[in-house]
Structure formats: structure tokens, C-alpha cells
mmCIF file of C-alpha atoms in Angstrom:
data_model
loop_
_atom_site.group_PDB
_atom_site.id
_atom_site.type_symbol
_atom_site.label_atom_id
_atom_site.label_comp_id
_atom_site.label_asym_id
_atom_site.label_seq_id
_atom_site.Cartn_x
_atom_site.Cartn_y
_atom_site.Cartn_z
ATOM 1 C CA MET A 189 0.000 0.000 0.000
ATOM 2 C CA ALA A 190 1.195 3.489 -0.821
ATOM 3 C CA PRO A 191 2.069 5.812 2.060
ATOM 4 C CA PHE A 192 -0.518 8.336 3.187
ATOM 5 C CA LEU A 193 -0.055 12.085 3.040
ATOM 6 C CA SER A 194 0.255 12.606 6.753
ATOM 7 C CA GLU A 195 -0.358 15.970 8.292
ATOM 8 C CA ASN A 196 1.034 18.071 5.467
ATOM 9 C CA GLU A 197 -1.307 21.057 5.369
ATOM 10 C CA ASP A 198 -0.112 21.909 1.855
ATOM 11 C CA PHE A 199 -2.005 18.798 0.753
ATOM 12 C CA LEU A 200 -5.197 20.658 1.684
ATOM 13 C CA PRO A 201 -5.526 23.285 -1.068
ATOM 14 C CA LYS A 202 -7.835 26.221 -0.492
ATOM 15 C CA GLY A 203 -11.401 26.075 -1.742
ATOM 16 C CA GLU A 204 -11.867 22.301 -1.944
ATOM 17 C CA ASP A 205 -14.504 20.045 -0.429
ATOM 18 C CA TRP A 206 -13.413 18.110 2.673
ATOM 19 C CA ILE A 207 -14.897 15.016 4.250
ATOM 20 C CA ALA A 208 -13.527 14.614 7.781
ATOM 21 C CA VAL A 209 -13.970 11.366 9.699
ATOM 22 C CA LEU A 210 -13.664 11.605 13.477
ATOM 23 C CA GLY A 211 -11.668 8.891 15.195
ATOM 24 C CA ALA A 212 -12.959 5.821 16.987
ATOM 25 C CA PRO A 213 -10.911 3.117 18.710
ATOM 26 C CA ALA A 214 -9.439 0.410 16.490
ATOM 27 C CA CYS A 215 -9.513 -3.252 17.491
ATOM 28 C CA ALA A 216 -6.559 -4.437 19.593
ATOM 29 C CA ASP A 217 -5.274 -6.464 16.626
ATOM 30 C CA GLY A 218 -5.202 -3.358 14.378
ATOM 31 C CA ASN A 219 -8.337 -4.156 12.407
ATOM 32 C CA ALA A 220 -11.196 -1.720 11.935
ATOM 33 C CA SER A 221 -13.710 -1.777 14.788
ATOM 34 C CA ALA A 222 -17.453 -1.637 14.144
ATOM 35 C CA ALA A 223 -17.417 2.126 14.813
ATOM 36 C CA ILE A 224 -14.575 2.679 12.346
ATOM 37 C CA ARG A 225 -16.345 0.559 9.720
ATOM 38 C CA ARG A 226 -19.611 2.514 10.186
ATOM 39 C CA ARG A 227 -17.919 5.895 9.939
ATOM 40 C CA THR A 228 -15.607 5.082 7.045
ATOM 41 C CA ALA A 229 -18.417 3.360 5.116
ATOM 42 C CA ARG A 230 -20.422 6.595 5.379
ATOM 43 C CA ALA A 231 -17.383 8.639 4.318
ATOM 44 C CA LEU A 232 -16.819 6.304 1.353
ATOM 45 C CA GLU A 233 -20.450 6.761 0.321
ATOM 46 C CA LEU A 234 -20.014 10.551 0.423
ATOM 47 C CA PHE A 235 -16.628 10.393 -1.335
ATOM 48 C CA ARG A 236 -18.087 8.399 -4.237
ATOM 49 C CA LYS A 237 -20.638 11.197 -4.749
ATOM 50 C CA ARG A 238 -17.824 13.800 -4.571
ATOM 51 C CA PRO A 239 -14.674 12.097 -5.921
ATOM 52 C CA ALA A 240 -12.750 15.385 -6.016
ATOM 53 C CA SER A 241 -13.080 15.732 -2.221
ATOM 54 C CA ARG A 242 -10.262 15.249 0.255
ATOM 55 C CA LEU A 243 -10.755 12.705 3.023
ATOM 56 C CA LEU A 244 -9.378 13.926 6.358
ATOM 57 C CA LEU A 245 -9.011 11.045 8.812
ATOM 58 C CA LEU A 246 -8.446 12.012 12.438
ATOM 59 C CA GLY A 247 -7.392 10.074 15.493
ATOM 60 C CA ALA A 248 -4.367 8.989 17.505
ATOM 61 C CA ALA A 249 -3.707 5.604 19.067
ATOM 62 C CA VAL A 250 -5.890 6.185 22.127
ATOM 63 C CA ALA A 251 -7.331 2.786 23.098
ATOM 64 C CA ASN A 252 -4.332 0.724 21.941
ATOM 65 C CA VAL A 253 -1.157 1.033 19.830
ATOM 66 C CA HIS A 254 -2.995 1.385 16.511
ATOM 67 C CA PRO A 255 -3.637 4.974 15.318
ATOM 68 C CA GLU A 256 -7.315 5.288 14.518
ATOM 69 C CA ALA A 257 -6.741 7.461 11.439
ATOM 70 C CA ARG A 258 -4.260 5.010 9.929
ATOM 71 C CA VAL A 259 -6.682 2.089 10.404
ATOM 72 C CA MET A 260 -9.421 4.148 8.715
ATOM 73 C CA GLY A 261 -7.061 4.989 5.862
ATOM 74 C CA GLU A 262 -6.147 1.352 5.308
ATOM 75 C CA TRP A 263 -9.846 0.391 5.331
ATOM 76 C CA LEU A 264 -10.653 3.049 2.704
ATOM 77 C CA GLN A 265 -7.605 2.233 0.609
ATOM 78 C CA ALA A 266 -8.613 -1.448 0.541
ATOM 79 C CA ARG A 267 -11.930 -0.308 -0.964
ATOM 80 C CA GLY A 268 -10.325 1.618 -3.801
ATOM 81 C CA VAL A 269 -9.870 5.129 -2.431
ATOM 82 C CA PRO A 270 -6.538 6.461 -3.748
ATOM 83 C CA THR A 271 -4.010 7.507 -1.117
ATOM 84 C CA SER A 272 -3.719 10.812 -2.961
ATOM 85 C CA ALA A 273 -7.223 11.664 -1.667
ATOM 86 C CA ILE A 274 -6.501 10.716 1.974
ATOM 87 C CA TRP A 275 -4.980 12.990 4.618
ATOM 88 C CA ILE A 276 -4.089 11.330 7.929
ATOM 89 C CA GLU A 277 -3.773 13.064 11.314
ATOM 90 C CA THR A 278 -2.591 10.879 14.210
ATOM 91 C CA HIS A 279 -2.158 13.294 17.138
ATOM 92 C CA THR A 280 -5.672 14.307 18.205
ATOM 93 C CA ARG A 281 -6.896 12.218 21.115
ATOM 94 C CA SER A 282 -10.469 13.468 21.541
ATOM 95 C CA THR A 283 -13.427 14.959 19.718
ATOM 96 C CA ARG A 284 -12.536 18.271 21.361
ATOM 97 C CA ASP A 285 -9.017 18.127 19.862
ATOM 98 C CA GLN A 286 -10.423 17.178 16.465
ATOM 99 C CA ALA A 287 -12.970 20.030 16.444
ATOM 100 C CA GLU A 288 -10.247 22.474 17.441
ATOM 101 C CA LEU A 289 -7.890 21.226 14.701
ATOM 102 C CA LEU A 290 -10.569 21.258 11.990
ATOM 103 C CA THR A 291 -11.644 24.766 13.009
ATOM 104 C CA ARG A 292 -8.022 25.968 12.764
ATOM 105 C CA LEU A 293 -7.530 24.237 9.393
ATOM 106 C CA CYS A 294 -10.763 25.736 8.060
ATOM 107 C CA ARG A 295 -9.659 29.229 9.032
ATOM 108 C CA ALA A 296 -6.285 28.714 7.352
ATOM 109 C CA ARG A 297 -7.291 26.722 4.240
ATOM 110 C CA ARG A 298 -10.889 27.899 3.668
ATOM 111 C CA PRO A 299 -12.487 24.742 2.246
ATOM 112 C CA ARG A 300 -15.581 25.163 0.077
ATOM 113 C CA SER A 301 -17.389 22.715 2.362
ATOM 114 C CA LEU A 302 -16.642 20.527 5.362
ATOM 115 C CA ILE A 303 -18.628 17.356 5.950
ATOM 116 C CA VAL A 304 -17.869 15.802 9.339
ATOM 117 C CA VAL A 305 -18.677 12.101 9.672
ATOM 118 C CA SER A 306 -19.204 10.348 12.983
ATOM 119 C CA ASP A 307 -21.806 8.176 14.678
ATOM 120 C CA ARG A 308 -25.255 9.752 14.824
ATOM 121 C CA SER A 309 -25.300 9.767 18.611
ATOM 122 C CA HIS A 310 -22.055 11.741 18.520
ATOM 123 C CA LEU A 311 -23.199 14.556 16.218
ATOM 124 C CA PHE A 312 -24.875 16.821 18.788
ATOM 125 C CA ARG A 313 -21.740 16.968 20.939
ATOM 126 C CA THR A 314 -19.620 17.390 17.818
ATOM 127 C CA ARG A 315 -21.663 20.420 16.722
ATOM 128 C CA LEU A 316 -21.354 21.937 20.217
ATOM 129 C CA LEU A 317 -17.581 21.490 20.162
ATOM 130 C CA PHE A 318 -17.299 23.181 16.778
ATOM 131 C CA LEU A 319 -19.344 26.106 18.101
ATOM 132 C CA PHE A 320 -17.246 26.283 21.294
ATOM 133 C CA HIS A 321 -14.116 26.513 19.150
ATOM 134 C CA GLY A 322 -15.606 29.316 17.095
ATOM 135 C CA HIS A 323 -16.287 27.430 13.863
ATOM 136 C CA ARG A 324 -18.775 29.596 12.008
ATOM 137 C CA ALA A 325 -18.201 28.433 8.419
ATOM 138 C CA PRO A 326 -21.484 28.096 6.536
ATOM 139 C CA GLY A 327 -20.250 24.956 4.747
ATOM 140 C CA LEU A 328 -20.155 22.770 7.890
ATOM 141 C CA VAL A 329 -22.354 19.691 7.516
ATOM 142 C CA LEU A 330 -22.526 16.797 9.976
ATOM 143 C CA ARG A 331 -23.353 13.332 8.689
ATOM 144 C CA GLY A 332 -24.051 10.294 10.802
ATOM 145 C CA ALA A 333 -23.056 6.748 10.094
ATOM 146 C CA ARG A 334 -25.684 4.050 10.066
ATOM 147 C CA ARG A 335 -27.017 3.168 13.501
ATOM 148 C CA PRO A 336 -25.785 -0.036 15.109
ATOM 149 C CA LYS A 337 -28.408 -2.776 14.871
ATOM 150 C CA ARG A 338 -28.217 -3.820 18.513
ATOM 151 C CA LEU A 339 -30.370 -1.762 20.856
ATOM 152 C CA LYS A 340 -27.923 -2.367 23.719
ATOM 153 C CA THR A 341 -25.094 -0.786 21.675
ATOM 154 C CA ARG A 342 -27.254 2.220 20.769
ATOM 155 C CA LEU A 343 -28.240 2.752 24.412
ATOM 156 C CA LYS A 344 -24.609 2.558 25.544
ATOM 157 C CA MET A 345 -23.681 5.150 22.924
ATOM 158 C CA MET A 346 -26.468 7.492 24.068
ATOM 159 C CA VAL A 347 -25.418 7.266 27.725
ATOM 160 C CA TYR A 348 -21.752 7.787 26.784
ATOM 161 C CA GLU A 349 -22.617 10.878 24.732
ATOM 162 C CA SER A 350 -24.877 12.314 27.449
ATOM 163 C CA VAL A 351 -22.082 12.067 30.010
ATOM 164 C CA ASN A 352 -19.597 13.611 27.597
ATOM 165 C CA ILE A 353 -21.908 16.494 26.687
ATOM 166 C CA ALA A 354 -22.126 17.355 30.387
ATOM 167 C CA ARG A 355 -18.342 16.997 30.773
ATOM 168 C CA GLU A 356 -17.606 19.209 27.759
ATOM 169 C CA SER A 357 -20.127 21.821 28.906
ATOM 170 C CA LEU A 358 -18.456 21.970 32.319
ATOM 171 C CA HIS A 359 -15.038 22.247 30.684
ATOM 172 C CA PHE A 360 -16.005 25.240 28.541
ATOM 173 C CA ALA A 361 -18.049 26.872 31.328
ATOM 174 C CA SER A 362 -15.080 26.675 33.705
ATOM 175 C CA LYS A 363 -12.809 27.993 30.955
ATOM 176 C CA GLY A 364 -15.139 30.985 30.514
ATOM 177 C CA LEU A 365 -15.292 31.602 34.260
ATOM 178 C CA ARG A 366 -11.501 31.440 34.478
ATOM 179 C CA LYS A 367 -11.191 34.127 31.777
ATOM 180 C CA ARG A 368 -13.648 36.374 33.638
ATOM 181 C CA TRP A 369 -11.846 35.814 36.939
ATOM 182 C CA GLU A 370 -8.504 36.790 35.405
ATOM 183 C CA LYS A 371 -9.884 40.142 34.164
#
């Protein structure tokens, strides 16, 4: 397999369409987890409708030694996506980091559109994080992957997201209070 274009911002020309896939833990053996397969399948669907788009894959090795973005890239490459269309970022460790990075990249590179792909239960928190980081680009679109079939998995995802929405809200509220206190 050809090497990916890792973290070279020059690869992201101004005015193009971007499809960004937020990270999810890979399997311990380095294979794509169900979450990675759902998200990358949705991204592949979108990419086939917009073959001139750039795929931005985000995610460090958080749950194990396998970088999430690299596993996603290998999955997409195995399904015919050329490496020339894939940009890999392997340092962000959370949705917050990924929203911050994408907001910074959008300000610098000004894409025509940004489609962010994640699980559906994750999209509300993702939108909040983009707003917290000041992302105001009109071209931001969030797209959810197909829902897991098992009800138990969907319920676990909803509880996880609810807890994280509260955690992120507290983080940004305390950050705002700290700024006011310092004035």
C-alpha cells in the first residue's frame, strides 16, 4: 500500500470540499472496529458522490497502539480510495481536539465545504464542540453513520454521549469563568 499524506497542510488546497472522519478506537489487533467501519463506510459513500473531495481522517492511538486514522485509511484504501485523496492526522486524542484542529484548518485553508462524519449519537456533541471553538463556516455539515443494529449498543452510545456532553459543557463553562476571573 502506498504511504498516506500525513499531516502536510499543503495537501489541503484552499477552496476544496473536505470530508472529515472523526476517530474511533481500532480493534486491539489493528483491524477496523465496528465504529470505524460505520464511519468510514459513510465517508466512502459521500466520497463516491464527490470524488474530487479530500478525506481527512483524524485520530491517535488512544485505546491501543494502533492509530485510529491510519486504520481508517487502510480500510478506505482497501476499498479503492486512492491515497492521494486521503490525509491522515494521528495526534488528536479526543473529539474536542479534532474540532479544534478542523476549526483551525478551516480558518487557514478555507475549504468550500466541510462534511464531518461520525456516529449519529455523537453529532450533537460534535456540533457543540465546533461552536465552542468558534467554527462559524457556513459549509459545515454533519453526517451520521448508520445506527448499530443492537439496541444495547445504541443505548450505551447514548449514555456515553450524554455524560460527555455534560463533561464538555463543564469544561467550557469553567474555561469561561476562568477568563472572567482573570480580568
